[in-house]
């Protein structure tokens, strides 16, 4: 026969051709983003408040 | 752990291809199985489970150098893999679909490809494919996704557009084309087409696919490591691990003794990937 279908299609399985293929990367990025926001929450809060006062 | 979590998040984007039998009911001239001197047989469900559980895979391809529908335990293997969150697929010559329609539709099989290389063989199995798709529609089932898998070679160049035109008529979901493998253990009279012919054919098929609104997969330019090695690992009927389905005698380890994951982390495997370009067979392969 030949190589599996998923080798030729790049793993596009029944309806899932996009985000599911890079789900681990998406989740990892969201995690990193969460940590960054948490780390700089003070700074971000100040910045948001500053804008509010000036607007 | 939820099955969907394993399927979409935790599993590595890798296909385990398991040769569940090397017995076939056809004698295709483009097939390399004539050249093998291995005894014929069927993989048992127990050995399949051991092989599948020895690595982290997102997909499993249940075919090798034989007709998968001849293995009586095939659908138990499909059910087992699906219960573990591994998506199953297989390529069949289509001759045994009729007697397996119920199992194909109820086992949870994700994808099925009808592998053909000439019009005559295809016309022998079209009525069975039609019946399968009719039943799938009646049951309102999305699975399995169906593909027509065509091997391109000199002898079917003119037939390919005609075959592709039949796909929407039959209700097949997508078309895959791949190049002929004729490096060793195959009939040397079977030749691949020239680069110009390939270019012309692909342009014609792209046009046809957009006209018919067809999902079409054409082979990309060959590169090293190739897409088969990057995306899959092959385990023979005897449980031997090889890097590619077209290298069924190039053993890198034993899936039943060491496990697939261990073999993929071995020096033998990484050396093979590094030196693929100079491998006597891979260097001539264009798949």
XYZ file of C-alpha atoms in Angstrom:
342
model
C 0.000 0.000 0.000
C 1.539 3.316 0.962
C 2.129 5.884 3.689
C -0.792 6.806 5.985
C -3.379 9.413 4.973
C -2.190 11.749 7.735
C 1.295 11.907 6.174
C -0.135 13.263 2.921
C -2.725 15.549 4.470
C -0.398 16.812 7.188
C -2.716 15.420 9.827
C -5.886 17.260 8.877
C -8.352 14.946 10.570
C -12.079 15.108 9.936
C -12.945 18.734 10.310
C -9.940 19.739 12.357
C -7.504 21.377 9.994
C -6.448 24.461 11.891
C -6.105 25.302 15.540
C -6.210 21.699 16.798
C -2.950 21.010 15.023
C -1.122 23.641 17.094
C -3.143 23.381 20.285
C -0.121 22.654 22.540
C 1.629 25.781 21.231
C -1.520 27.902 21.671
C -1.980 26.730 25.257
C 1.695 27.301 26.086
C 1.523 30.851 24.642
C -1.596 31.621 26.675
C 0.171 30.323 29.789
C 3.207 32.549 29.198
C 0.952 35.531 28.514
C -0.907 34.851 31.771
C 2.340 34.750 33.762
C 3.545 38.009 32.159
C 0.273 39.779 32.932
C 0.405 38.519 36.524
C 4.022 39.651 36.910
C 3.388 43.151 35.592
C -0.096 43.537 37.035
C 0.985 46.517 39.135
C 2.465 48.345 36.173
C -0.438 47.493 33.906
C -2.901 48.643 36.580
C -1.091 51.968 37.032
C -0.963 52.542 33.288
C -4.682 51.859 32.925
C -5.515 54.157 35.849
C -3.277 56.916 34.444
C -5.109 56.786 31.121
C -8.444 56.867 32.898
C -7.545 60.023 34.832
C -6.333 61.818 31.717
C -9.229 60.854 29.487
C -7.767 11.676 31.116
C -10.419 12.789 28.640
C -10.046 11.255 25.192
C -10.368 14.647 23.442
C -7.537 16.015 25.579
C -5.227 13.226 24.459
C -6.372 13.522 20.834
C -5.952 17.258 20.409
C -3.627 18.492 23.131
C -1.310 15.924 24.654
C -0.503 13.662 21.706
C 2.493 14.332 19.529
C 1.540 15.134 15.915
C 2.896 11.805 14.764
C 1.406 8.835 12.943
C 2.191 5.303 13.959
C 1.804 3.077 10.925
C 1.277 -0.561 11.856
C 1.360 -3.360 9.336
C -1.574 -5.416 10.587
C -1.168 -7.926 7.751
C 1.041 -8.574 4.737
C -1.567 -10.786 3.064
C -3.268 -9.311 0.013
C -6.042 -10.452 -2.331
C -4.660 -8.474 -5.278
C -1.424 -8.591 -7.208
C -0.745 -4.982 -8.230
C 2.211 -4.385 -10.509
C 3.186 -1.190 -8.696
C 3.400 -2.914 -5.293
C 6.726 -3.877 -3.718
C 5.340 -6.776 -1.702
C 6.232 -9.256 -4.498
C 9.870 -8.667 -3.682
C 9.627 -9.656 -0.005
C 10.655 -12.993 1.381
C 8.860 -12.576 4.712
C 6.271 -15.138 5.831
C 2.667 -13.968 5.481
C 0.535 -13.401 8.557
C -1.709 -11.189 10.661
C -0.908 -9.012 13.654
C -2.773 -10.024 16.816
C -4.849 -7.573 18.844
C -2.590 -8.105 21.887
C 0.546 -7.207 19.954
C -1.227 -4.214 18.412
C -2.108 -2.948 21.898
C 1.489 -3.371 23.074
C 2.818 -1.475 20.043
C 0.274 1.363 20.306
C 0.801 1.780 24.041
C 4.570 2.025 23.644
C 4.521 5.620 22.356
C 2.595 8.882 22.263
C 0.812 9.141 18.913
C -2.016 11.260 17.595
C -2.800 8.980 14.655
C -2.462 5.334 13.780
C -2.442 4.052 10.199
C -3.599 0.447 10.103
C -2.053 -0.820 6.903
C 1.247 -1.948 5.502
C 2.091 -4.299 2.661
C -1.228 -6.146 2.649
C -4.985 -5.579 2.587
C -6.038 -4.433 6.100
C -9.663 -5.591 5.775
C -8.378 -9.184 5.683
C -7.379 -8.957 9.353
C -10.404 -10.145 11.348
C -9.301 -8.137 14.411
C -8.967 -4.860 12.506
C -12.068 -3.234 13.978
C -11.177 -4.299 17.518
C -7.880 -2.497 16.921
C -9.776 0.581 15.674
C -12.017 0.561 18.761
C -9.041 0.164 21.076
C -7.089 3.019 19.462
C -10.126 5.313 19.471
C -10.741 4.545 23.161
C -7.180 5.743 23.793
C -7.725 8.992 21.878
C -5.644 7.952 18.861
C -7.317 8.744 15.526
C -7.390 5.796 13.158
C -6.998 5.644 9.413
C -6.369 2.990 6.799
C -5.869 2.548 3.086
C -7.707 -0.313 1.390
C -7.881 -1.616 -2.163
C -11.685 -1.418 -1.803
C -12.473 -5.004 -2.751
C -13.781 -6.013 0.701
C -15.831 -2.946 1.624
C -19.244 -4.507 1.050
C -18.910 -7.121 3.799
C -17.389 -4.605 6.227
C -19.703 -1.598 5.791
C -21.270 -1.897 9.226
C -17.914 -2.159 11.002
C -16.396 0.669 8.954
C -19.243 2.961 10.011
C -19.698 1.880 13.608
C -16.146 1.239 14.846
C -15.189 4.913 15.055
C -12.680 4.767 12.174
C -11.704 8.367 11.361
C -10.437 8.130 7.816
C -10.437 5.590 5.011
C -8.618 5.847 1.678
C -9.321 3.789 -1.401
C -5.890 3.192 -2.878
C -5.901 2.818 -6.656
C -3.481 3.054 -9.549
C -5.653 2.340 -12.575
C -9.166 2.944 -13.800
C -9.958 -0.701 -14.369
C -9.360 -1.646 -10.734
C -11.349 1.369 -9.584
C -14.367 0.453 -11.715
C -14.379 -2.955 -9.991
C -14.856 -1.357 -6.575
C -16.935 1.785 -7.263
C -20.261 0.093 -6.487
C -18.936 -0.935 -3.043
C -17.689 2.594 -2.345
C -21.072 3.988 -3.403
C -22.861 1.625 -1.005
C -20.576 2.646 1.869
C -21.170 6.349 1.237
C -24.914 5.797 0.869
C -25.012 4.032 4.260
C -22.856 6.756 5.811
C -25.357 9.378 4.610
C -28.335 7.352 5.828
C -26.794 7.131 9.289
C -25.958 10.830 9.135
C -22.424 9.943 10.136
C -19.410 12.212 9.649
C -16.917 9.413 10.077
C -14.954 8.034 8.409
C -13.793 10.770 6.094
C -13.259 9.185 2.666
C -10.357 9.704 0.274
C -9.422 8.487 -3.157
C -5.677 7.805 -3.034
C -4.103 7.667 -6.497
C -0.549 6.539 -7.213
C 0.770 8.514 -10.166
C 2.788 6.607 -12.780
C 3.403 6.628 -16.530
C 0.565 4.205 -17.258
C -2.264 6.193 -15.622
C -1.258 9.742 -16.509
C -4.170 10.202 -18.920
C -6.658 8.487 -16.601
C -6.036 10.662 -13.524
C -8.218 13.707 -14.423
C -10.994 11.319 -15.397
C -10.702 9.534 -12.025
C -10.690 12.835 -10.141
C -13.876 13.912 -11.950
C -15.635 10.823 -10.553
C -14.915 11.804 -6.929
C -17.781 14.294 -6.351
C -20.162 12.025 -8.250
C -19.388 9.181 -5.867
C -19.519 11.434 -2.808
C -15.890 10.818 -1.790
C -14.665 13.671 0.449
C -11.130 14.292 -0.867
C -8.406 13.184 -3.293
C -4.794 12.371 -2.497
C -2.139 11.941 -5.157
C 1.304 10.591 -4.536
C 4.326 9.691 -6.591
C 5.217 6.132 -7.479
C 7.889 4.444 -5.378
C 9.994 2.374 -7.755
C 13.444 2.358 -6.182
C 13.714 -1.309 -5.272
C 11.746 -4.570 -5.107
C 9.281 -3.345 -7.710
C 8.639 -4.121 -11.370
C 11.311 -2.063 -13.116
C 9.093 -1.618 -16.182
C 6.754 0.583 -14.114
C 8.041 4.122 -14.523
C 7.248 7.525 -13.057
C 6.330 10.497 -15.256
C 8.746 13.316 -16.189
C 8.994 16.569 -14.220
C 7.282 18.494 -17.036
C 4.446 16.005 -17.203
C 4.041 16.221 -13.429
C 3.900 20.007 -13.509
C 1.309 19.960 -16.281
C -0.773 17.319 -14.492
C -0.751 19.184 -11.172
C -1.787 22.463 -12.846
C -4.641 20.667 -14.591
C -5.747 19.003 -11.351
C -5.643 22.256 -9.385
C -7.968 23.821 -11.954
C -10.244 20.815 -11.858
C -10.344 20.823 -8.058
C -11.307 24.483 -7.908
C -13.991 23.929 -10.562
C -15.430 20.921 -8.739
C -14.794 22.431 -5.259
C -12.739 19.388 -4.345
C -10.333 18.891 -1.454
C -7.121 17.902 -3.232
C -3.734 16.898 -1.786
C -0.795 16.978 -4.184
C 2.714 15.878 -3.186
C 5.083 18.762 -2.379
C 8.646 18.953 -3.716
C 10.754 16.244 -2.168
C 13.040 17.299 0.682
C 15.130 15.701 3.464
C 14.100 14.486 5.968
C 11.065 13.611 3.890
C 7.467 14.055 5.045
C 7.010 10.330 5.716
C 9.927 10.250 8.168
C 8.967 13.599 9.715
C 5.356 12.613 10.299
C 5.338 8.855 10.840
C 7.049 5.711 12.049
C 6.452 2.236 10.651
C 6.105 -1.026 12.561
C 6.140 -4.250 10.564
C 3.979 -7.289 11.166
C 6.890 -8.846 13.072
C 7.026 -5.831 15.396
C 10.190 -4.344 13.880
C 10.431 -0.552 13.840
C 11.541 1.072 10.577
C 11.561 4.789 9.707
C 9.337 4.442 6.648
C 6.811 2.126 5.039
C 9.076 1.952 1.968
C 11.952 0.656 4.098
C 10.238 -2.405 5.591
C 13.529 -4.287 5.971
C 15.586 -1.451 7.470
C 15.141 -2.320 11.122
C 16.026 0.207 13.814
C 14.654 -1.721 16.779
C 11.895 -3.909 18.151
C 8.540 -2.379 19.104
C 7.475 -5.378 21.189
C 10.693 -5.576 23.200
C 11.917 -1.966 23.405
C 8.764 -0.002 22.536
C 8.397 2.478 19.669
C 9.262 5.560 21.732
C 12.585 4.132 22.851
C 13.536 3.254 19.265
C 12.654 6.791 18.129
C 14.973 8.199 20.797
C 17.824 5.865 19.849
C 21.093 6.832 18.180
C 20.290 4.531 15.246
C 17.135 6.538 14.519
C 18.730 9.984 14.826
C 21.692 8.848 12.694
C 19.296 7.638 10.024
C 17.427 10.977 9.955
C 20.700 12.942 9.810
C 22.079 10.857 6.943
C 18.880 10.213 5.016
C 20.129 12.160 2.042
C 22.899 9.605 1.534
C 20.832 6.510 2.228
C 20.979 4.193 -0.827
C 17.182 4.000 -1.098
C 16.060 7.371 0.307
C 18.479 9.253 -1.952
C 16.595 7.879 -4.988
C 13.082 8.172 -3.561
C 10.832 11.015 -4.764
C 7.645 10.091 -2.880
